[in-house]
CSV table of C-alpha atoms and ligand atoms in Angstrom, one decimal:
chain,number,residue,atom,x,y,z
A,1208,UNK,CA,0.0,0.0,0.0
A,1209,UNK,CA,2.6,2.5,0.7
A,1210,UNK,CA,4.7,1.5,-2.7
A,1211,UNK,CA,1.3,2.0,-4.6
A,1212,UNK,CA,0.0,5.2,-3.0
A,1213,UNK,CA,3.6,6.7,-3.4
A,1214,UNK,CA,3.5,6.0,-7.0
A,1215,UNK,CA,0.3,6.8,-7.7
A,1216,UNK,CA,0.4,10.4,-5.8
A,1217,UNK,CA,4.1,11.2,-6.8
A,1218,UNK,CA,3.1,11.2,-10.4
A,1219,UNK,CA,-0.2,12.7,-10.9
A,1220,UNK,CA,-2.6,15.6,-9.5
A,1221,UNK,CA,-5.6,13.1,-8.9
A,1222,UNK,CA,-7.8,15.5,-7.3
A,1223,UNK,CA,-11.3,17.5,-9.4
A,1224,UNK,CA,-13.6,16.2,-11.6
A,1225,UNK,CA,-10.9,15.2,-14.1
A,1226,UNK,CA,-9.4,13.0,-11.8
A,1227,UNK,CA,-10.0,9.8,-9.3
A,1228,UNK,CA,-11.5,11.7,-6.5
A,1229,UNK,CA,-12.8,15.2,-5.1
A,1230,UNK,CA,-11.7,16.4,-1.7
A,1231,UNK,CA,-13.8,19.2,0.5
A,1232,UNK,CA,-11.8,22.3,0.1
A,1233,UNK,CA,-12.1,21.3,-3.7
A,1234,UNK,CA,-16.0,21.7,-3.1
A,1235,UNK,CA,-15.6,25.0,-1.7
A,1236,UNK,CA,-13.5,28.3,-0.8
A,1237,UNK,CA,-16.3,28.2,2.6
A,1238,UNK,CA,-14.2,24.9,3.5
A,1239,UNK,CA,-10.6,26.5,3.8
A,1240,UNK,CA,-11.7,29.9,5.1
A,1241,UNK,CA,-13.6,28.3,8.0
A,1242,UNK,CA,-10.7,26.1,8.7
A,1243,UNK,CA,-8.5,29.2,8.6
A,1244,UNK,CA,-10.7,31.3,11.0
A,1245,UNK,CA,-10.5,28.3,13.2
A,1246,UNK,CA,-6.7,28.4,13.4
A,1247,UNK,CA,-7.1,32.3,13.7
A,1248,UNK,CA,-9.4,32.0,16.6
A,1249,UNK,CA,-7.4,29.4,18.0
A,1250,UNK,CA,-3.9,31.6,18.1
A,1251,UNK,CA,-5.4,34.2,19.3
A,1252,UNK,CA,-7.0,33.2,22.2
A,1253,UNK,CA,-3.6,31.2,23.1
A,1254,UNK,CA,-1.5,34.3,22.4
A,1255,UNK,CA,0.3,32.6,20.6
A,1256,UNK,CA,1.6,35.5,17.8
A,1257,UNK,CA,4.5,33.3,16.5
A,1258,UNK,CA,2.6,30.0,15.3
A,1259,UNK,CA,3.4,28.5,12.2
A,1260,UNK,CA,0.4,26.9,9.9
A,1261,UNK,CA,1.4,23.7,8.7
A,1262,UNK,CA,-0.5,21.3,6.5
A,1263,UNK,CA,0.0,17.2,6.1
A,1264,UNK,CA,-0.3,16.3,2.6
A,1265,UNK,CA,-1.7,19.6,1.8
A,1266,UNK,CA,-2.6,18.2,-2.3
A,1267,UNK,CA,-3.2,21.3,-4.3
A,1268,UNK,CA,-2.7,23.8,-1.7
A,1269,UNK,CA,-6.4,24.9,-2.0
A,1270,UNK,CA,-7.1,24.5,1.6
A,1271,UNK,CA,-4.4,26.1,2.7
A,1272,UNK,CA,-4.4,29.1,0.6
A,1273,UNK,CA,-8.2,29.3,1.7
A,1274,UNK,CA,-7.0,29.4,5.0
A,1275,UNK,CA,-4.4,31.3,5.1
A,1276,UNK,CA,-6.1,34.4,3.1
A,1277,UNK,CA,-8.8,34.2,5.8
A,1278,UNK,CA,-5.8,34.1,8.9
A,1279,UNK,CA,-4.4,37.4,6.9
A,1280,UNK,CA,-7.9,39.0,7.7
A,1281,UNK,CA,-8.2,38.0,11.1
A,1282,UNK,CA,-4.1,40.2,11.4
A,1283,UNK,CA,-2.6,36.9,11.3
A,1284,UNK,CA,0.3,36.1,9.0
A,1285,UNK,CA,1.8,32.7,9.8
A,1286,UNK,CA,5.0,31.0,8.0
A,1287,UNK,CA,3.5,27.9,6.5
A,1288,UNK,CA,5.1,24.8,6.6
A,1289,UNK,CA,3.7,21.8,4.3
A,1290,UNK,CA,4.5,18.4,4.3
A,1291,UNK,CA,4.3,16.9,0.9
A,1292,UNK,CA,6.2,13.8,-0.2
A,1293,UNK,CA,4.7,13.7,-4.4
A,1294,UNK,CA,6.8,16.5,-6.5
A,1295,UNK,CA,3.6,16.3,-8.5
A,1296,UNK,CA,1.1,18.1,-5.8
A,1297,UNK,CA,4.5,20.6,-4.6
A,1298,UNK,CA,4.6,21.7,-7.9
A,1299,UNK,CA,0.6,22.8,-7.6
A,1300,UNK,CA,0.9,23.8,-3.7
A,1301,UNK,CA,3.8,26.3,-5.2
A,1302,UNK,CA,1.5,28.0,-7.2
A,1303,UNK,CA,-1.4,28.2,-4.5
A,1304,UNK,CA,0.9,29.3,-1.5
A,1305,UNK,CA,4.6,30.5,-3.3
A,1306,UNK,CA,6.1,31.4,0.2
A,1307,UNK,CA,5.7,27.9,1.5
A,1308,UNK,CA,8.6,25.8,3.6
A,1309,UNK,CA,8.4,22.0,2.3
A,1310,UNK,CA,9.3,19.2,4.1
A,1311,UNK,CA,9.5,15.2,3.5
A,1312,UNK,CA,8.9,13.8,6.9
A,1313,UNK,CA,7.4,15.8,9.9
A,1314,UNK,CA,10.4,15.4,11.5
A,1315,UNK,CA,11.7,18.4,9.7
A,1316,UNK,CA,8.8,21.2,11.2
A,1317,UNK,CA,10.1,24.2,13.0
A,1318,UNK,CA,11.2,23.3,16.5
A,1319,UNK,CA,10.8,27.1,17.9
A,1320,UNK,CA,7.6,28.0,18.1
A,1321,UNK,CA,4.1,26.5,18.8
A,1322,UNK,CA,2.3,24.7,15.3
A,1323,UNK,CA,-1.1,24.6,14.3
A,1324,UNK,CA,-1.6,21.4,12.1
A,1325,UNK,CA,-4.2,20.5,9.6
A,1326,UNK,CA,-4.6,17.0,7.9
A,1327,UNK,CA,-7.4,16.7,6.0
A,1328,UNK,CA,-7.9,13.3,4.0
A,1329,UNK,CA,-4.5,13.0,5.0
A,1330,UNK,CA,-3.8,9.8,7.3
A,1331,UNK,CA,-6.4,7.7,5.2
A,1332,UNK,CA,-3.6,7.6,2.2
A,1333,UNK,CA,-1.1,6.1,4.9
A,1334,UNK,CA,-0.4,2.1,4.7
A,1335,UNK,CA,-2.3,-0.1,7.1
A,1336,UNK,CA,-1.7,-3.5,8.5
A,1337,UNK,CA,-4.8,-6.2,8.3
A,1338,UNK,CA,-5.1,-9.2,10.6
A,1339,UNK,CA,-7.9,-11.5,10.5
A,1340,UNK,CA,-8.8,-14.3,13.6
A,1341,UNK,CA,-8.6,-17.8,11.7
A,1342,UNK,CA,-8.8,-21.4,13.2
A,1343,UNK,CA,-5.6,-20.6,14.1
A,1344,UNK,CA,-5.5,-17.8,15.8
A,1345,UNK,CA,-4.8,-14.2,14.8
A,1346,UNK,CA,-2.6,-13.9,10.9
A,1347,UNK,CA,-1.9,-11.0,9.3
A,1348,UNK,CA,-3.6,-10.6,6.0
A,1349,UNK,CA,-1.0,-10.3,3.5
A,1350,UNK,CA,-0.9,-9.8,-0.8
A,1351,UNK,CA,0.7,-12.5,-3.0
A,1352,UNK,CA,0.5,-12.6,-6.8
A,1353,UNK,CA,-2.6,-10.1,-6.8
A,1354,UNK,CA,-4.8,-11.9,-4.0
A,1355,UNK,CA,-4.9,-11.8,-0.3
A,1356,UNK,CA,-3.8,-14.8,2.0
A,1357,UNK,CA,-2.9,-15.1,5.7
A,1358,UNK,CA,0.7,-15.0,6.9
A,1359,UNK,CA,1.7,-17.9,9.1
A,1360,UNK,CA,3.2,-15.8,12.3
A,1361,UNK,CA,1.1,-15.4,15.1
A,1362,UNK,CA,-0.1,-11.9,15.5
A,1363,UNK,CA,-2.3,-11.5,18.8
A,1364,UNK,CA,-0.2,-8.9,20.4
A,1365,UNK,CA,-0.9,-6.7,17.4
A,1366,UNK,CA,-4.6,-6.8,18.2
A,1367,UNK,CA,-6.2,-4.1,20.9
A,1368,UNK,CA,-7.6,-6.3,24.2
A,1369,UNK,CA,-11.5,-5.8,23.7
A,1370,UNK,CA,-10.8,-7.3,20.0
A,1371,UNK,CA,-9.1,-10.6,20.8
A,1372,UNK,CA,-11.9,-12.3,21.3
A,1373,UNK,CA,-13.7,-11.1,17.8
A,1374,UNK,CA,-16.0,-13.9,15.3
A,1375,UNK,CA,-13.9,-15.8,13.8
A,1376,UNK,CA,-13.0,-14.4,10.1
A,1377,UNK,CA,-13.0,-10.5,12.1
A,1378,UNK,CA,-10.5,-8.3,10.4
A,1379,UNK,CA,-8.6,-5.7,12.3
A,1380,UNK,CA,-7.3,-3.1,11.0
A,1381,UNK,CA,-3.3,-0.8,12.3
A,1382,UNK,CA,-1.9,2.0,11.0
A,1383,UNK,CA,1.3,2.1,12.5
A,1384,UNK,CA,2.3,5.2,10.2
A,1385,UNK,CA,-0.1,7.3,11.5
A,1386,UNK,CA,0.8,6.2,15.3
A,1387,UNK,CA,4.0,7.1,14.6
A,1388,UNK,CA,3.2,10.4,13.1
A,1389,UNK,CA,1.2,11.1,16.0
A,1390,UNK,CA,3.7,9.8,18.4
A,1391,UNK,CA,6.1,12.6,16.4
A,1392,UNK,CA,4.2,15.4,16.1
A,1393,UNK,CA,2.6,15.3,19.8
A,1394,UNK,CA,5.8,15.7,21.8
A,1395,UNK,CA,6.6,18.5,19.3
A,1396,UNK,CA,3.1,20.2,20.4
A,1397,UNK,CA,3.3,19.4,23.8
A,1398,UNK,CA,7.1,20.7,23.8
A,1399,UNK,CA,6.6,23.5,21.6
A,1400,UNK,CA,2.1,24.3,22.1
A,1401,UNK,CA,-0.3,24.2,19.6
A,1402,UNK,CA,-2.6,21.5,18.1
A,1403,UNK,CA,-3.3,18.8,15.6
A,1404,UNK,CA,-6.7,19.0,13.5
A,1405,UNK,CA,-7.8,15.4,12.0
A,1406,UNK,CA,-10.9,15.9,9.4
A,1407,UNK,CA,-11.2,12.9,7.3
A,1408,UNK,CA,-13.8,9.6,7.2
A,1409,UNK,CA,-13.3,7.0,9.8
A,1410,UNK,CA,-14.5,5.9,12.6
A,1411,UNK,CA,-14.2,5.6,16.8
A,1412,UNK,CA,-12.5,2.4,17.4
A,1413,UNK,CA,-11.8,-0.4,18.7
A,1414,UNK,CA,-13.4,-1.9,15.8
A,1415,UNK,CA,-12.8,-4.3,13.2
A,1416,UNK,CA,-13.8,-4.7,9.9
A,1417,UNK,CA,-12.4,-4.4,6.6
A,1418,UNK,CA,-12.0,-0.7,5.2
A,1419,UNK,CA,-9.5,-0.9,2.5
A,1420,UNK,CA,-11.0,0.7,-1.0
A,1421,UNK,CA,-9.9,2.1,-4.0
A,1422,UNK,CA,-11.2,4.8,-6.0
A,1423,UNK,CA,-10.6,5.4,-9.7
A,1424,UNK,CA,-12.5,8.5,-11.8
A,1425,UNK,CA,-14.9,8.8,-8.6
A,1426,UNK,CA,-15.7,4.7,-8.6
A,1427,UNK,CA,-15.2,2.5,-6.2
A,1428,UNK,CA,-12.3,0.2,-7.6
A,1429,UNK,CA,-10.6,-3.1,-6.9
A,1430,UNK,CA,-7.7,-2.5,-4.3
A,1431,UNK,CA,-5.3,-5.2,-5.7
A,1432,UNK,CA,-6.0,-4.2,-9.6
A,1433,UNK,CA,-3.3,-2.2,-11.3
A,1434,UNK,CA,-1.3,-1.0,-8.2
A,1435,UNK,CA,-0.1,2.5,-8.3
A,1436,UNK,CA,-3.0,3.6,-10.5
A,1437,UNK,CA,-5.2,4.4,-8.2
A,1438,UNK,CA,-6.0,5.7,-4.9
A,1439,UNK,CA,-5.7,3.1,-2.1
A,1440,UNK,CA,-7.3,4.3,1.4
A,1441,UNK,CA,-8.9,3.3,4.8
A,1442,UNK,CA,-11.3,4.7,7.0
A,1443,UNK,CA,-9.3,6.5,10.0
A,1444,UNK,CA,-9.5,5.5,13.7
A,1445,UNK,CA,-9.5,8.4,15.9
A,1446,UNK,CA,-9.9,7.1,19.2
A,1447,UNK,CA,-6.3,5.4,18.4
A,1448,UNK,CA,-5.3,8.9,17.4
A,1449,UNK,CA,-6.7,10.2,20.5
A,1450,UNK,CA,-5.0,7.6,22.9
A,1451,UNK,CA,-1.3,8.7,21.5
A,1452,UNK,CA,-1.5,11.9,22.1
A,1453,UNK,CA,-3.0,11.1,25.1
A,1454,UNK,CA,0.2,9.4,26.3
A,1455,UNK,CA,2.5,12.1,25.3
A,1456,UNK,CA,0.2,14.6,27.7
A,1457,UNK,CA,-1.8,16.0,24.6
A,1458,UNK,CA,-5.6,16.7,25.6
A,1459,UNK,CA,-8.1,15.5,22.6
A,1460,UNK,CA,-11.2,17.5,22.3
A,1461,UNK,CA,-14.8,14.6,21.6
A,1462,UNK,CA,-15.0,13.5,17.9
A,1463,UNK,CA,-17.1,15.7,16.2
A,1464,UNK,CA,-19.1,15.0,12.6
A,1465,UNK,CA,-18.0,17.6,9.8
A,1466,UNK,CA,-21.3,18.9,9.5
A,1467,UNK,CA,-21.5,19.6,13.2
A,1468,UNK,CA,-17.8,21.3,12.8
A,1469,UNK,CA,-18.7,23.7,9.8
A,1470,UNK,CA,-22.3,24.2,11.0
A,1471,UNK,CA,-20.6,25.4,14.6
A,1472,UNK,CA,-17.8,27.1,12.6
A,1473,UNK,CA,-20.3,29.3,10.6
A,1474,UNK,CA,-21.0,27.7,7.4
A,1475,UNK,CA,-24.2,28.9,7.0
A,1476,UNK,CA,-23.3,32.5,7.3
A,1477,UNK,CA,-20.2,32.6,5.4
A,1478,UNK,CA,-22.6,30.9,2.4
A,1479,UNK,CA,-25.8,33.5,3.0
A,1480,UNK,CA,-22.7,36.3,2.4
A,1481,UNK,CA,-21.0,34.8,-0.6
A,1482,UNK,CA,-24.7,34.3,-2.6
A,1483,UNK,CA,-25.0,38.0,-1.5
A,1484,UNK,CA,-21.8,38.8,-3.4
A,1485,UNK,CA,-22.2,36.3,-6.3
A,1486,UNK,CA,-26.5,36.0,-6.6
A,1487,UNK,CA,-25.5,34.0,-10.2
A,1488,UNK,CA,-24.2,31.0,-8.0
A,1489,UNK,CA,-26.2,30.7,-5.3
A,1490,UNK,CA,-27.6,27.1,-6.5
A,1491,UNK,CA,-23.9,26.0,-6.7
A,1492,UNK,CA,-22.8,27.8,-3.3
A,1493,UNK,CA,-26.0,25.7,-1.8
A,1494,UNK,CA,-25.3,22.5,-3.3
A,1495,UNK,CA,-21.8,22.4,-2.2
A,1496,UNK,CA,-22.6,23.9,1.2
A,1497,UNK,CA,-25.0,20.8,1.7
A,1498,UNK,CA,-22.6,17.9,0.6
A,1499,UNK,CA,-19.9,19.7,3.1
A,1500,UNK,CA,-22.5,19.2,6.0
A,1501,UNK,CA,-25.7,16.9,5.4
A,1502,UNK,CA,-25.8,13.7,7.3
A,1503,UNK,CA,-26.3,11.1,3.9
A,1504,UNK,CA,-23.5,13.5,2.2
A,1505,UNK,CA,-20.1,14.2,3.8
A,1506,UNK,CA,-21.3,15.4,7.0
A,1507,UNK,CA,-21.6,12.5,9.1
A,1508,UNK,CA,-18.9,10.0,7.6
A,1509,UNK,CA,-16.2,12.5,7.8
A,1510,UNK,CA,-15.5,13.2,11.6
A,1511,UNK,CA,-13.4,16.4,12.8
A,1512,UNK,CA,-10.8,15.3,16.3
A,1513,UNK,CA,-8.5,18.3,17.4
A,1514,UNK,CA,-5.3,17.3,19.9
A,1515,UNK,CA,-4.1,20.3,21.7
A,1516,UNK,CA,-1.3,21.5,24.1
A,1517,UNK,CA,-2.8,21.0,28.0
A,1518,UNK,CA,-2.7,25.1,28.3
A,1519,UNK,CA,-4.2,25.5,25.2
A,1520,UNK,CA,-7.8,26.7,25.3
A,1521,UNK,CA,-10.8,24.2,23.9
A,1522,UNK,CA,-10.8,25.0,19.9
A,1523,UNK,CA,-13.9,26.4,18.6
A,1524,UNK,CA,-16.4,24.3,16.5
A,1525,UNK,CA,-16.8,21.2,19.8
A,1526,UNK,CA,-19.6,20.5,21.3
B,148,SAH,N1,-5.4,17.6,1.9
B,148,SAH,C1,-5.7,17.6,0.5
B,148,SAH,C2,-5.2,16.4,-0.3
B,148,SAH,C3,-5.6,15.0,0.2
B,148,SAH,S1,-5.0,13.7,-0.7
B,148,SAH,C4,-7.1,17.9,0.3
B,148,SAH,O1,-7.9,17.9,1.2
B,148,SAH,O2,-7.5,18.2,-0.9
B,148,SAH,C5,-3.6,13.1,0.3
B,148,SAH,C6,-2.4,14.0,0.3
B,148,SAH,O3,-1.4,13.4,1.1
B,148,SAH,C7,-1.7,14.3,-1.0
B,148,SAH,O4,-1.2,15.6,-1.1
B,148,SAH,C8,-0.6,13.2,-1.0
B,148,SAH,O5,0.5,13.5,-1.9
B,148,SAH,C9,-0.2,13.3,0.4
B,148,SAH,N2,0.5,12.2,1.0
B,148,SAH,C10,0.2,10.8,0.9
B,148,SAH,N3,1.0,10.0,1.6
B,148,SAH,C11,1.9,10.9,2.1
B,148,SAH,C12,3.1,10.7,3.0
B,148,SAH,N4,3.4,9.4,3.4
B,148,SAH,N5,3.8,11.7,3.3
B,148,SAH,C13,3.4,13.0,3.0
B,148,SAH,N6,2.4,13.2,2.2
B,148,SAH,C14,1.6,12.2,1.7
């Protein structure tokens, strides 16, 4: 998974219409500025002048150039620090946001001052590990010449306690990049302050299930057909996310839907005042106002986590 997904993002642009999939600050300027005025809000409360934005895997800079036009208005103009591994999407995220600082790894991000951190659709692209419970016991499920089969080491101490005893054929699903990301970039917050913002699908876990997919011009695809040609992702576990920061002294706000996030955040306001400027569009501005926040759309699915420095004050937009 991480061989395909860095060949298939380090070539192409596969975000829009023209491409595999559509992402929400592509649906909508309202997406980025709200996110933006978040951060704002955030700083400013925390006093915290000398934060730098950064973004993890910040695709064609849209978001962040959203954002960051809407931190200028609020008298707030960060450094912004992206971390981007496909020259592909740097190349576009040059364009968007030209004073950028890029890095490979977020082991690279400024050490001297207190980071606010966006990821959005951003730890779903990272590989995962899958192990099922057999007759056997638990195996991790492995891919050999284009099918899946079960590895023959024992694997129980990779499953979380209240999951060892699942039906047998229960697949569980790790992402040990994105524990280890966490585990990096939460010392760094706690050390340094700021927080970590997580929007993206997934789900509250322990859980298990199997939520590997593949999308390919907006269908859903076969995960093991033509590797590197298509987008390879799973459905995000927060509550794992939560617990790691947790450990490193971090303090997670609740889980919140999207649509509860933007609807909190304003949404509805900031689209009343852009049909007011562009009355032409207001059909458009609604439609993609509604698949940003209706339950059967992207507003339930997609769930919003923020993980903060212990001094710094509850983010806006949680319940
Ligand atoms: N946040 C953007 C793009 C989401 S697509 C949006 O909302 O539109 C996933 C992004 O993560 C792409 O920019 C991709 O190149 C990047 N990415 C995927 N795996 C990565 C990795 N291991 N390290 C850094 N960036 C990665």
């Amino acid at each position: 998974m991480a061989r395909a997904n860095a060949a298939y993002y380090g070539g192409r642009d596969p975000l829009g219409r023209a491409g595999d999939f559509i992402t929400a600050p592509e649906i909508s300027q309202m997406f980025g500025e709200l996110i933006g005025l978040w951060a704002a809000d955030l700083i400013l409360r925390a006093s915290a002048a000398t934060t730098a934005y950064v973004e993890l895997g910040p695709g064609r800079g849209t978001l962040a150039a959203d954002a960051l036009r809407a931190m200028a208005k609020a008298g707030l103009e960060p450094e912004a620090h992206f971390v981007e591994t496909s020259p592909a999407l740097r190349d576009k995220q040059r364009t968007a946001v030209p004073g950028a600082q890029w890095h490979d790894d977020v082991a690279t991000l400024p050490a001297d001052r207190p980071l606010v951190i966006v990821a959005n659709e951003f730890f779903d692209a990272l590989p995962i590990r899958q192990y099922e419970r057999s007759g056997i016991g638990w195996r991790e499920r492995m891919v050999a010449d284009g099918a899946f089969l079960l590895g023959e080491a024992d694997c129980s101490d990779k499953i979380p306690l209240p999951l060892s005893d699942a039906p047998f054929g229960a697949i569980v699903e790790r992402n040990p990049a994105a524990e280890a990301i966490t585990a990096t970039l939460a010392p760094k917050i706690a050390a340094q302050g700021g927080a970590l913002l997580v929007l993206d699908y997934g789900y509250e876990g322990p859980a298990t299930g199997d939520t590997l997919q593949a999308m390919s011009s907006h269908r859903y695809a076969d995960p093991l057909e033509a590797p590197g040609t298509r987008d390879l992702t799973t459905h995000v576990d927060f509550a794992m996310l939560a617990a790691v920061a947790r450990e490193y002294g971090l303090k997670p706000t609740p889980c919140a839907p999207q649509g509860a996030f933007l609807t909190a955040l304003g949404i509805d306001a900031r689209a009343s005042a852009l049909v007011k400027a562009n009355p032409n569009e207001a059909d458009a501005i609604e439609t993609a106002r509604h698949r940003l926040v209706a339950p059967e759309a992207m507003g339930r699915l997609f769930k919003v986590l923020c993980l903060r420095h212990p001094h710094w004050p509850m983010p806006a937009g949680f319940a």
